[in-house]
PDB file of C-alpha atoms in Angstrom:
ATOM      1  CA  SER B  10       0.000   0.000   0.000  1.00  0.00           C
ATOM      2  CA  LEU B  11       1.068   3.609  -0.560  1.00  0.00           C
ATOM      3  CA  PRO B  12       1.114   4.510   3.191  1.00  0.00           C
ATOM      4  CA  ALA B  13       3.353   1.499   3.852  1.00  0.00           C
ATOM      5  CA  LYS B  14       5.704   2.526   1.032  1.00  0.00           C
ATOM      6  CA  LEU B  15       5.930   6.074   2.382  1.00  0.00           C
ATOM      7  CA  ILE B  16       6.607   4.882   5.937  1.00  0.00           C
ATOM      8  CA  ASN B  17       9.214   2.362   4.754  1.00  0.00           C
ATOM      9  CA  GLY B  18      10.964   5.011   2.660  1.00  0.00           C
ATOM     10  CA  GLY B  19      10.955   7.462   5.564  1.00  0.00           C
ATOM     11  CA  ILE B  20      12.345   4.992   8.107  1.00  0.00           C
ATOM     12  CA  ALA B  21      15.001   3.888   5.631  1.00  0.00           C
ATOM     13  CA  GLY B  22      16.082   7.487   5.047  1.00  0.00           C
ATOM     14  CA  LEU B  23      16.316   8.324   8.752  1.00  0.00           C
ATOM     15  CA  ILE B  24      18.459   5.289   9.563  1.00  0.00           C
ATOM     16  CA  GLY B  25      20.724   5.760   6.550  1.00  0.00           C
ATOM     17  CA  VAL B  26      21.335   9.498   7.025  1.00  0.00           C
ATOM     18  CA  THR B  27      22.159   9.105  10.724  1.00  0.00           C
ATOM     19  CA  CYS B  28      24.839   6.525   9.874  1.00  0.00           C
ATOM     20  CA  VAL B  29      26.620   8.368   7.060  1.00  0.00           C
ATOM     21  CA  PHE B  30      26.078  12.106   7.677  1.00  0.00           C
ATOM     22  CA  PRO B  31      29.674  12.944   8.769  1.00  0.00           C
ATOM     23  CA  ILE B  32      31.001  11.555   5.476  1.00  0.00           C
ATOM     24  CA  ASP B  33      28.443  13.684   3.612  1.00  0.00           C
ATOM     25  CA  LEU B  34      29.687  16.775   5.478  1.00  0.00           C
ATOM     26  CA  ALA B  35      33.267  15.976   4.416  1.00  0.00           C
ATOM     27  CA  LYS B  36      32.062  15.561   0.814  1.00  0.00           C
ATOM     28  CA  THR B  37      30.449  19.005   0.791  1.00  0.00           C
ATOM     29  CA  ARG B  38      33.516  20.726   2.232  1.00  0.00           C
ATOM     30  CA  LEU B  39      35.913  18.963  -0.140  1.00  0.00           C
ATOM     31  CA  GLN B  40      33.767  19.849  -3.152  1.00  0.00           C
ATOM     32  CA  ASN B  41      33.472  23.517  -2.167  1.00  0.00           C
ATOM     33  CA  GLN B  42      37.142  24.264  -1.550  1.00  0.00           C
ATOM     34  CA  GLN B  43      38.943  25.744  -4.539  1.00  0.00           C
ATOM     35  CA  ASN B  44      42.603  25.807  -5.566  1.00  0.00           C
ATOM     36  CA  GLY B  45      44.740  28.067  -3.395  1.00  0.00           C
ATOM     37  CA  GLN B  46      42.285  27.927  -0.487  1.00  0.00           C
ATOM     38  CA  ARG B  47      42.481  24.268   0.470  1.00  0.00           C
ATOM     39  CA  MET B  48      41.685  23.572   4.098  1.00  0.00           C
ATOM     40  CA  TYR B  49      41.470  19.781   3.852  1.00  0.00           C
ATOM     41  CA  SER B  50      43.559  17.244   1.973  1.00  0.00           C
ATOM     42  CA  SER B  51      41.233  14.250   2.338  1.00  0.00           C
ATOM     43  CA  MET B  52      38.065  12.976   3.965  1.00  0.00           C
ATOM     44  CA  SER B  53      39.869  11.814   7.116  1.00  0.00           C
ATOM     45  CA  ASP B  54      41.777  15.107   7.365  1.00  0.00           C
ATOM     46  CA  CYS B  55      38.492  17.008   7.078  1.00  0.00           C
ATOM     47  CA  LEU B  56      36.766  14.957   9.784  1.00  0.00           C
ATOM     48  CA  ILE B  57      39.745  15.199  12.172  1.00  0.00           C
ATOM     49  CA  LYS B  58      40.005  18.983  11.756  1.00  0.00           C
ATOM     50  CA  THR B  59      36.248  19.332  12.133  1.00  0.00           C
ATOM     51  CA  ILE B  60      36.270  17.448  15.439  1.00  0.00           C
ATOM     52  CA  ARG B  61      39.223  19.494  16.724  1.00  0.00           C
ATOM     53  CA  SER B  62      37.722  22.879  15.852  1.00  0.00           C
ATOM     54  CA  GLU B  63      33.983  22.249  16.184  1.00  0.00           C
ATOM     55  CA  GLY B  64      33.699  19.222  18.448  1.00  0.00           C
ATOM     56  CA  TYR B  65      32.127  15.837  17.739  1.00  0.00           C
ATOM     57  CA  PHE B  66      28.709  17.310  16.971  1.00  0.00           C
ATOM     58  CA  GLY B  67      30.343  19.601  14.420  1.00  0.00           C
ATOM     59  CA  MET B  68      30.283  16.602  12.083  1.00  0.00           C
ATOM     60  CA  TYR B  69      26.478  16.698  12.251  1.00  0.00           C
ATOM     61  CA  ARG B  70      25.963  20.348  11.285  1.00  0.00           C
ATOM     62  CA  GLY B  71      22.943  20.426   9.010  1.00  0.00           C
ATOM     63  CA  ALA B  72      21.810  16.961  10.090  1.00  0.00           C
ATOM     64  CA  ALA B  73      18.548  18.301  11.546  1.00  0.00           C
ATOM     65  CA  VAL B  74      17.500  19.625   8.133  1.00  0.00           C
ATOM     66  CA  ASN B  75      18.394  16.349   6.472  1.00  0.00           C
ATOM     67  CA  LEU B  76      16.629  14.229   9.076  1.00  0.00           C
ATOM     68  CA  THR B  77      13.526  16.393   8.828  1.00  0.00           C
ATOM     69  CA  LEU B  78      13.272  16.349   5.036  1.00  0.00           C
ATOM     70  CA  VAL B  79      14.886  13.007   4.164  1.00  0.00           C
ATOM     71  CA  THR B  80      11.703  11.149   5.143  1.00  0.00           C
ATOM     72  CA  PRO B  81       9.509  12.741   2.444  1.00  0.00           C
ATOM     73  CA  GLU B  82      12.459  12.801   0.006  1.00  0.00           C
ATOM     74  CA  LYS B  83      13.222   9.065   0.251  1.00  0.00           C
ATOM     75  CA  ALA B  84       9.536   8.202   0.488  1.00  0.00           C
ATOM     76  CA  ILE B  85       8.767  10.112  -2.730  1.00  0.00           C
ATOM     77  CA  LYS B  86      11.778   8.604  -4.521  1.00  0.00           C
ATOM     78  CA  LEU B  87      11.042   4.966  -3.673  1.00  0.00           C
ATOM     79  CA  ALA B  88       7.259   5.201  -3.957  1.00  0.00           C
ATOM     80  CA  ALA B  89       7.431   7.127  -7.256  1.00  0.00           C
ATOM     81  CA  ASN B  90       9.750   4.509  -8.755  1.00  0.00           C
ATOM     82  CA  ASP B  91       7.316   1.743  -7.757  1.00  0.00           C
ATOM     83  CA  PHE B  92       4.402   3.793  -9.162  1.00  0.00           C
ATOM     84  CA  PHE B  93       6.064   4.335 -12.538  1.00  0.00           C
ATOM     85  CA  ARG B  94       7.282   0.718 -12.754  1.00  0.00           C
ATOM     86  CA  HIS B  95       3.737  -0.499 -12.081  1.00  0.00           C
ATOM     87  CA  HIS B  96       2.168   1.727 -14.737  1.00  0.00           C
ATOM     88  CA  LEU B  97       4.894   1.035 -17.300  1.00  0.00           C
ATOM     89  CA  SER B  98       4.574  -2.741 -16.969  1.00  0.00           C
ATOM     90  CA  LYS B  99       2.258  -4.515 -19.386  1.00  0.00           C
ATOM     91  CA  ASP B 100       0.028  -7.145 -17.769  1.00  0.00           C
ATOM     92  CA  GLY B 101       2.622  -7.833 -15.082  1.00  0.00           C
ATOM     93  CA  LYS B 102       5.300  -8.714 -17.605  1.00  0.00           C
ATOM     94  CA  LYS B 103       8.981  -8.006 -16.958  1.00  0.00           C
ATOM     95  CA  LEU B 104       9.978  -4.403 -17.672  1.00  0.00           C
ATOM     96  CA  THR B 105      12.420  -3.713 -20.471  1.00  0.00           C
ATOM     97  CA  LEU B 106      15.597  -1.828 -19.574  1.00  0.00           C
ATOM     98  CA  LEU B 107      14.272   1.302 -21.298  1.00  0.00           C
ATOM     99  CA  ARG B 108      11.073   1.233 -19.235  1.00  0.00           C
ATOM    100  CA  GLU B 109      13.077   0.694 -16.047  1.00  0.00           C
ATOM    101  CA  MET B 110      15.150   3.752 -16.919  1.00  0.00           C
ATOM    102  CA  LEU B 111      11.985   5.784 -17.626  1.00  0.00           C
ATOM    103  CA  ALA B 112      10.609   4.795 -14.207  1.00  0.00           C
ATOM    104  CA  GLY B 113      13.864   5.902 -12.592  1.00  0.00           C
ATOM    105  CA  CYS B 114      13.709   9.170 -14.528  1.00  0.00           C
ATOM    106  CA  GLY B 115      10.202   9.818 -13.196  1.00  0.00           C
ATOM    107  CA  ALA B 116      11.278   9.067  -9.623  1.00  0.00           C
ATOM    108  CA  GLY B 117      14.292  11.391  -9.861  1.00  0.00           C
ATOM    109  CA  THR B 118      12.148  14.199 -11.263  1.00  0.00           C
ATOM    110  CA  CYS B 119       9.528  13.881  -8.517  1.00  0.00           C
ATOM    111  CA  GLN B 120      12.002  13.900  -5.635  1.00  0.00           C
ATOM    112  CA  VAL B 121      13.566  17.309  -6.454  1.00  0.00           C
ATOM    113  CA  ILE B 122      10.476  18.986  -4.986  1.00  0.00           C
ATOM    114  CA  VAL B 123      11.930  18.131  -1.574  1.00  0.00           C
ATOM    115  CA  THR B 124      15.594  17.508  -2.440  1.00  0.00           C
ATOM    116  CA  THR B 125      16.430  21.003  -3.717  1.00  0.00           C
ATOM    117  CA  PRO B 126      15.475  23.022  -0.589  1.00  0.00           C
ATOM    118  CA  MET B 127      16.865  20.269   1.654  1.00  0.00           C
ATOM    119  CA  GLU B 128      20.242  20.313  -0.118  1.00  0.00           C
ATOM    120  CA  MET B 129      20.218  24.123  -0.256  1.00  0.00           C
ATOM    121  CA  LEU B 130      19.876  24.491   3.524  1.00  0.00           C
ATOM    122  CA  LYS B 131      22.125  21.544   4.367  1.00  0.00           C
ATOM    123  CA  ILE B 132      25.022  22.848   2.261  1.00  0.00           C
ATOM    124  CA  GLN B 133      24.981  26.268   3.980  1.00  0.00           C
ATOM    125  CA  LEU B 134      25.207  24.652   7.416  1.00  0.00           C
ATOM    126  CA  GLN B 135      27.762  22.022   6.415  1.00  0.00           C
ATOM    127  CA  ASP B 136      30.117  24.509   4.763  1.00  0.00           C
ATOM    128  CA  ALA B 137      29.909  27.231   7.437  1.00  0.00           C
ATOM    129  CA  GLY B 138      32.670  25.604   9.505  1.00  0.00           C
ATOM    130  CA  ARG B 139      35.056  25.494   6.539  1.00  0.00           C
ATOM    131  CA  ILE B 140      34.563  29.190   5.771  1.00  0.00           C
ATOM    132  CA  ALA B 141      34.981  30.146   9.435  1.00  0.00           C
ATOM    133  CA  ALA B 142      38.183  28.077   9.707  1.00  0.00           C
ATOM    134  CA  GLN B 143      39.537  29.686   6.549  1.00  0.00           C
ATOM    135  CA  LYS B 144      38.838  33.191   7.901  1.00  0.00           C
ATOM    136  CA  LYS B 145      40.599  32.356  11.182  1.00  0.00           C
ATOM    137  CA  LEU B 146      43.620  31.053   9.277  1.00  0.00           C
ATOM    138  CA  MET B 147      43.772  34.181   7.110  1.00  0.00           C
ATOM    139  CA  ALA B 148      43.473  36.408  10.187  1.00  0.00           C
ATOM    140  CA  ALA B 149      46.307  34.533  11.920  1.00  0.00           C
ATOM    141  CA  GLN B 150      48.535  34.877   8.860  1.00  0.00           C
ATOM    142  CA  ALA B 151      47.736  38.590   8.633  1.00  0.00           C
ATOM    143  CA  GLN B 152      48.581  39.021  12.299  1.00  0.00           C
ATOM    144  CA  LEU B 153      51.945  37.316  11.910  1.00  0.00           C
ATOM    145  CA  SER B 154      52.880  39.378   8.870  1.00  0.00           C
ATOM    146  CA  SER B 155      51.771  42.622  10.457  1.00  0.00           C
ATOM    147  CA  SER B 156      54.325  44.751  12.270  1.00  0.00           C
ATOM    148  CA  ALA B 157      51.669  46.210  14.550  1.00  0.00           C
ATOM    149  CA  ALA B 158      52.247  45.715  18.235  1.00  0.00           C
ATOM    150  CA  GLY B 159      48.632  45.060  19.154  1.00  0.00           C
ATOM    151  CA  THR B 160      46.948  41.731  18.588  1.00  0.00           C
ATOM    152  CA  ALA B 161      44.304  41.382  15.931  1.00  0.00           C
ATOM    153  CA  GLU B 162      40.731  40.788  16.957  1.00  0.00           C
ATOM    154  CA  PRO B 163      39.793  37.115  16.744  1.00  0.00           C
ATOM    155  CA  VAL B 164      37.364  36.031  14.058  1.00  0.00           C
ATOM    156  CA  VAL B 165      34.147  34.882  15.694  1.00  0.00           C
ATOM    157  CA  GLU B 166      31.923  32.512  13.738  1.00  0.00           C
ATOM    158  CA  THR B 167      28.271  33.506  13.737  1.00  0.00           C
ATOM    159  CA  ARG B 168      26.182  30.379  14.073  1.00  0.00           C
ATOM    160  CA  THR B 169      23.177  30.384  11.795  1.00  0.00           C
ATOM    161  CA  THR B 170      20.261  27.996  11.796  1.00  0.00           C
ATOM    162  CA  ALA B 171      18.214  26.512   8.991  1.00  0.00           C
ATOM    163  CA  THR B 172      15.239  28.591  10.151  1.00  0.00           C
ATOM    164  CA  GLN B 173      17.236  31.832   9.893  1.00  0.00           C
ATOM    165  CA  ILE B 174      18.508  30.933   6.418  1.00  0.00           C
ATOM    166  CA  THR B 175      14.997  29.987   5.272  1.00  0.00           C
ATOM    167  CA  ARG B 176      13.482  33.241   6.548  1.00  0.00           C
ATOM    168  CA  GLU B 177      16.205  35.335   4.892  1.00  0.00           C
ATOM    169  CA  LEU B 178      15.838  33.538   1.560  1.00  0.00           C
ATOM    170  CA  LEU B 179      12.053  33.827   1.616  1.00  0.00           C
ATOM    171  CA  ARG B 180      12.257  37.510   2.553  1.00  0.00           C
ATOM    172  CA  SER B 181      14.811  38.444  -0.102  1.00  0.00           C
ATOM    173  CA  LYS B 182      14.045  36.079  -2.992  1.00  0.00           C
ATOM    174  CA  GLY B 183      10.765  34.372  -2.204  1.00  0.00           C
ATOM    175  CA  ILE B 184      10.213  30.649  -2.663  1.00  0.00           C
ATOM    176  CA  ALA B 185      12.649  30.710  -5.616  1.00  0.00           C
ATOM    177  CA  GLY B 186      15.462  31.318  -3.118  1.00  0.00           C
ATOM    178  CA  LEU B 187      14.980  27.842  -1.664  1.00  0.00           C
ATOM    179  CA  TYR B 188      15.063  26.357  -5.158  1.00  0.00           C
ATOM    180  CA  LYS B 189      18.385  27.843  -6.228  1.00  0.00           C
ATOM    181  CA  GLY B 190      20.266  25.172  -8.142  1.00  0.00           C
ATOM    182  CA  LEU B 191      17.073  23.363  -9.200  1.00  0.00           C
ATOM    183  CA  GLY B 192      18.432  22.747 -12.700  1.00  0.00           C
ATOM    184  CA  ALA B 193      21.699  21.322 -11.334  1.00  0.00           C
ATOM    185  CA  THR B 194      19.747  19.150  -8.876  1.00  0.00           C
ATOM    186  CA  LEU B 195      17.689  17.728 -11.736  1.00  0.00           C
ATOM    187  CA  LEU B 196      20.889  17.239 -13.718  1.00  0.00           C
ATOM    188  CA  ARG B 197      22.217  15.112 -10.844  1.00  0.00           C
ATOM    189  CA  ASP B 198      19.148  13.272  -9.543  1.00  0.00           C
ATOM    190  CA  VAL B 199      17.486  12.257 -12.808  1.00  0.00           C
ATOM    191  CA  PRO B 200      20.601  10.491 -14.252  1.00  0.00           C
ATOM    192  CA  PHE B 201      21.280   9.019 -10.793  1.00  0.00           C
ATOM    193  CA  SER B 202      17.838   7.419 -10.675  1.00  0.00           C
ATOM    194  CA  ILE B 203      18.095   6.279 -14.311  1.00  0.00           C
ATOM    195  CA  VAL B 204      21.288   4.384 -13.413  1.00  0.00           C
ATOM    196  CA  TYR B 205      20.401   3.319  -9.858  1.00  0.00           C
ATOM    197  CA  PHE B 206      16.924   1.786 -10.065  1.00  0.00           C
ATOM    198  CA  PRO B 207      17.410  -0.492 -13.113  1.00  0.00           C
ATOM    199  CA  LEU B 208      20.816  -1.604 -11.815  1.00  0.00           C
ATOM    200  CA  PHE B 209      19.426  -2.349  -8.356  1.00  0.00           C
ATOM    201  CA  ALA B 210      16.400  -4.209  -9.729  1.00  0.00           C
ATOM    202  CA  ASN B 211      18.536  -6.456 -11.948  1.00  0.00           C
ATOM    203  CA  LEU B 212      21.159  -7.128  -9.259  1.00  0.00           C
ATOM    204  CA  ASN B 213      18.432  -7.918  -6.745  1.00  0.00           C
ATOM    205  CA  LYS B 214      16.818 -10.398  -9.154  1.00  0.00           C
ATOM    206  CA  LEU B 215      20.040 -12.399  -9.217  1.00  0.00           C
ATOM    207  CA  GLY B 216      19.415 -13.334  -5.578  1.00  0.00           C
ATOM    208  CA  GLN B 217      15.808 -14.424  -6.103  1.00  0.00           C
ATOM    209  CA  LYS B 218      15.345 -18.176  -6.323  1.00  0.00           C
ATOM    210  CA  ASP B 219      11.729 -17.638  -7.304  1.00  0.00           C
ATOM    211  CA  PRO B 220      10.332 -14.495  -9.025  1.00  0.00           C
ATOM    212  CA  SER B 221       7.372 -14.499  -6.610  1.00  0.00           C
ATOM    213  CA  VAL B 222       9.599 -14.537  -3.501  1.00  0.00           C
ATOM    214  CA  LYS B 223      11.608 -11.578  -2.235  1.00  0.00           C
ATOM    215  CA  ALA B 224      15.399 -11.798  -2.336  1.00  0.00           C
ATOM    216  CA  PRO B 225      17.183 -12.295   1.033  1.00  0.00           C
ATOM    217  CA  PHE B 226      17.835  -9.058   2.927  1.00  0.00           C
ATOM    218  CA  TYR B 227      21.608  -9.291   2.420  1.00  0.00           C
ATOM    219  CA  VAL B 228      21.100  -9.479  -1.360  1.00  0.00           C
ATOM    220  CA  SER B 229      18.969  -6.324  -1.256  1.00  0.00           C
ATOM    221  CA  PHE B 230      21.589  -4.624   0.915  1.00  0.00           C
ATOM    222  CA  LEU B 231      24.512  -5.518  -1.361  1.00  0.00           C
ATOM    223  CA  SER B 232      22.491  -4.652  -4.472  1.00  0.00           C
ATOM    224  CA  GLY B 233      21.654  -1.240  -2.976  1.00  0.00           C
ATOM    225  CA  CYS B 234      25.302  -0.636  -2.070  1.00  0.00           C
ATOM    226  CA  VAL B 235      26.672  -1.568  -5.508  1.00  0.00           C
ATOM    227  CA  ALA B 236      23.975   0.258  -7.473  1.00  0.00           C
ATOM    228  CA  GLY B 237      24.175   3.322  -5.206  1.00  0.00           C
ATOM    229  CA  SER B 238      27.948   3.711  -5.307  1.00  0.00           C
ATOM    230  CA  THR B 239      28.038   3.161  -9.093  1.00  0.00           C
ATOM    231  CA  ALA B 240      25.360   5.785  -9.743  1.00  0.00           C
ATOM    232  CA  ALA B 241      26.929   8.195  -7.220  1.00  0.00           C
ATOM    233  CA  VAL B 242      30.338   8.201  -8.911  1.00  0.00           C
ATOM    234  CA  ALA B 243      28.755   8.433 -12.373  1.00  0.00           C
ATOM    235  CA  VAL B 244      26.927  11.695 -11.531  1.00  0.00           C
ATOM    236  CA  ASN B 245      29.558  13.212  -9.217  1.00  0.00           C
ATOM    237  CA  PRO B 246      30.487  16.015 -11.698  1.00  0.00           C
ATOM    238  CA  CYS B 247      26.855  17.175 -11.561  1.00  0.00           C
ATOM    239  CA  ASP B 248      26.959  17.005  -7.754  1.00  0.00           C
ATOM    240  CA  VAL B 249      30.073  19.228  -7.642  1.00  0.00           C
ATOM    241  CA  ILE B 250      28.354  21.812  -9.852  1.00  0.00           C
ATOM    242  CA  LYS B 251      25.176  21.652  -7.755  1.00  0.00           C
ATOM    243  CA  THR B 252      27.119  22.113  -4.510  1.00  0.00           C
ATOM    244  CA  ARG B 253      29.020  25.125  -5.850  1.00  0.00           C
ATOM    245  CA  LEU B 254      25.865  26.789  -7.216  1.00  0.00           C
ATOM    246  CA  GLN B 255      23.900  26.304  -3.994  1.00  0.00           C
ATOM    247  CA  SER B 256      26.605  27.716  -1.706  1.00  0.00           C
ATOM    248  CA  LEU B 257      25.595  31.232  -0.693  1.00  0.00           C
ATOM    249  CA  GLN B 258      28.844  32.122   1.097  1.00  0.00           C
ATOM    250  CA  ARG B 259      32.319  31.912  -0.409  1.00  0.00           C
ATOM    251  CA  GLY B 260      35.739  31.682   1.134  1.00  0.00           C
ATOM    252  CA  VAL B 261      38.493  34.194   0.488  1.00  0.00           C
ATOM    253  CA  ASN B 262      39.236  34.667  -3.240  1.00  0.00           C
ATOM    254  CA  GLU B 263      36.806  31.928  -4.243  1.00  0.00           C
ATOM    255  CA  ASP B 264      34.841  32.158  -7.495  1.00  0.00           C
ATOM    256  CA  THR B 265      31.131  32.861  -7.802  1.00  0.00           C
ATOM    257  CA  TYR B 266      29.006  31.376 -10.581  1.00  0.00           C
ATOM    258  CA  SER B 267      26.064  32.642 -12.611  1.00  0.00           C
ATOM    259  CA  GLY B 268      24.787  29.267 -13.775  1.00  0.00           C
ATOM    260  CA  ILE B 269      25.561  25.685 -14.744  1.00  0.00           C
ATOM    261  CA  LEU B 270      27.588  26.525 -17.862  1.00  0.00           C
ATOM    262  CA  ASP B 271      29.551  29.306 -16.120  1.00  0.00           C
ATOM    263  CA  CYS B 272      30.332  27.003 -13.191  1.00  0.00           C
ATOM    264  CA  THR B 273      31.417  24.156 -15.480  1.00  0.00           C
ATOM    265  CA  LYS B 274      33.662  26.463 -17.526  1.00  0.00           C
ATOM    266  CA  LYS B 275      35.394  28.040 -14.495  1.00  0.00           C
ATOM    267  CA  ILE B 276      35.999  24.715 -12.756  1.00  0.00           C
ATOM    268  CA  TRP B 277      37.449  23.214 -15.961  1.00  0.00           C
ATOM    269  CA  GLN B 278      39.707  26.202 -16.675  1.00  0.00           C
ATOM    270  CA  LYS B 279      40.944  26.937 -13.139  1.00  0.00           C
ATOM    271  CA  GLU B 280      40.927  23.548 -11.418  1.00  0.00           C
ATOM    272  CA  GLY B 281      41.082  21.038 -14.238  1.00  0.00           C
ATOM    273  CA  PRO B 282      38.817  18.077 -15.121  1.00  0.00           C
ATOM    274  CA  THR B 283      39.764  16.146 -11.976  1.00  0.00           C
ATOM    275  CA  ALA B 284      37.959  18.791  -9.888  1.00  0.00           C
ATOM    276  CA  PHE B 285      34.649  17.355 -11.100  1.00  0.00           C
ATOM    277  CA  PHE B 286      35.412  14.217  -9.110  1.00  0.00           C
ATOM    278  CA  LYS B 287      36.166  15.965  -5.824  1.00  0.00           C
ATOM    279  CA  GLY B 288      34.509  14.059  -3.009  1.00  0.00           C
ATOM    280  CA  ALA B 289      33.568  11.175  -5.329  1.00  0.00           C
ATOM    281  CA  TYR B 290      34.810   8.507  -2.922  1.00  0.00           C
ATOM    282  CA  CYS B 291      33.039  10.294  -0.043  1.00  0.00           C
ATOM    283  CA  ARG B 292      29.832  10.334  -2.052  1.00  0.00           C
ATOM    284  CA  ALA B 293      30.195   6.628  -2.848  1.00  0.00           C
ATOM    285  CA  LEU B 294      30.760   5.915   0.865  1.00  0.00           C
ATOM    286  CA  VAL B 295      27.642   7.923   1.702  1.00  0.00           C
ATOM    287  CA  ILE B 296      25.330   6.570  -0.984  1.00  0.00           C
ATOM    288  CA  ALA B 297      26.341   2.887  -0.802  1.00  0.00           C
ATOM    289  CA  PRO B 298      25.247   2.180   2.806  1.00  0.00           C
ATOM    290  CA  LEU B 299      22.470   4.791   2.603  1.00  0.00           C
ATOM    291  CA  PHE B 300      20.730   3.012  -0.255  1.00  0.00           C
ATOM    292  CA  GLY B 301      21.734  -0.423   0.992  1.00  0.00           C
ATOM    293  CA  ILE B 302      19.990   0.284   4.309  1.00  0.00           C
ATOM    294  CA  ALA B 303      17.110   1.992   2.499  1.00  0.00           C
ATOM    295  CA  GLN B 304      16.437  -0.985   0.263  1.00  0.00           C
ATOM    296  CA  VAL B 305      16.629  -3.487   3.131  1.00  0.00           C
ATOM    297  CA  VAL B 306      14.136  -1.511   5.241  1.00  0.00           C
ATOM    298  CA  TYR B 307      11.946  -0.877   2.212  1.00  0.00           C
ATOM    299  CA  PHE B 308      11.860  -4.484   1.043  1.00  0.00           C
ATOM    300  CA  ILE B 309      11.608  -6.061   4.499  1.00  0.00           C
ATOM    301  CA  GLY B 310       8.473  -3.937   4.929  1.00  0.00           C
ATOM    302  CA  ILE B 311       8.672  -2.624   8.496  1.00  0.00           C
ATOM    303  CA  ALA B 312       5.640  -0.468   7.785  1.00  0.00           C
ATOM    304  CA  GLU B 313       3.493  -3.469   6.823  1.00  0.00           C
ATOM    305  CA  PHE B 314       4.337  -5.066  10.163  1.00  0.00           C
ATOM    306  CA  LEU B 315       3.463  -1.880  12.079  1.00  0.00           C
ATOM    307  CA  LEU B 316       0.235  -1.324  10.137  1.00  0.00           C
ATOM    308  CA  ASP B 317      -0.797  -4.954  10.634  1.00  0.00           C
ATOM    309  CA  MET B 318      -0.228  -4.636  14.379  1.00  0.00           C
ATOM    310  CA  LEU B 319      -2.532  -1.617  14.765  1.00  0.00           C
ATOM    311  CA  PRO B 320      -5.846  -3.495  14.418  1.00  0.00           C
ATOM    312  CA  LYS B 321      -4.620  -6.247  16.760  1.00  0.00           C
ATOM    313  CA  HIS B 322      -3.537  -3.682  19.341  1.00  0.00           C
ATOM    314  CA  ARG B 323      -6.904  -1.918  19.160  1.00  0.00           C
ATOM    315  CA  ALA B 324      -8.694  -5.250  19.490  1.00  0.00           C
TER     316      ALA B 324
END
């Protein structure tokens, strides 16, 4: 049933995001840093420096936004894919690869309604620590090079919340402010779903002894991991562009971008083609367990169990 699908998708998203959010934070910070202003050399370096400067919970900056919106986002994505697969199938026959890709395309298009504002707010909160650390470093260097006797005033990071960012965007730009980078989000999520869902479905079928029986949970988990990491790396260039376009604040001497083509051109010219794969391994590490967990929860059907228990409990 649709309510069960939505509940399953939501539970799957909550569990997955909680497990992998620190890696996602490292991905965002690695993707946003530009040549000449590098604060982190790798994922582990980023996480270690984050813990030292912002504490353990610094790794979960922006997690509240993700946990709040990931439930409808994952629910829409998984339920929409099932909806399109059902309506594209003919008399219950096996879907062709093209129809599986069309179903994935529909799911990816539907999810951006929630994904774009969620990513927009999350990126601001995740990247705030990097910008603050960069400003402190620049201030320290300026102080050392200065011949002045007095000490420079320390740079104090102003902590902002998702609510404050939302209010400011709505006040200054209206609802369109929350949907900045919508085109880049579509450019990432639609190809991701086109690759992910058919690949997962076919890998999962390999573990089914009988077409009418669900595959074992470990098959669904491994299928979700493989399909998720493959799709994540394939669309990483689009994710880098999306992250750059959605960042409202820039570090010292960092470029600003007017659109997808301008962003692509500047990254290619100033940072080289390898810059489009910044954070790719982080993204694979995030997406693999996230979708592995999501598919296990979704296919086990926790929601069906809970919904079945309600009448018995009432009785």
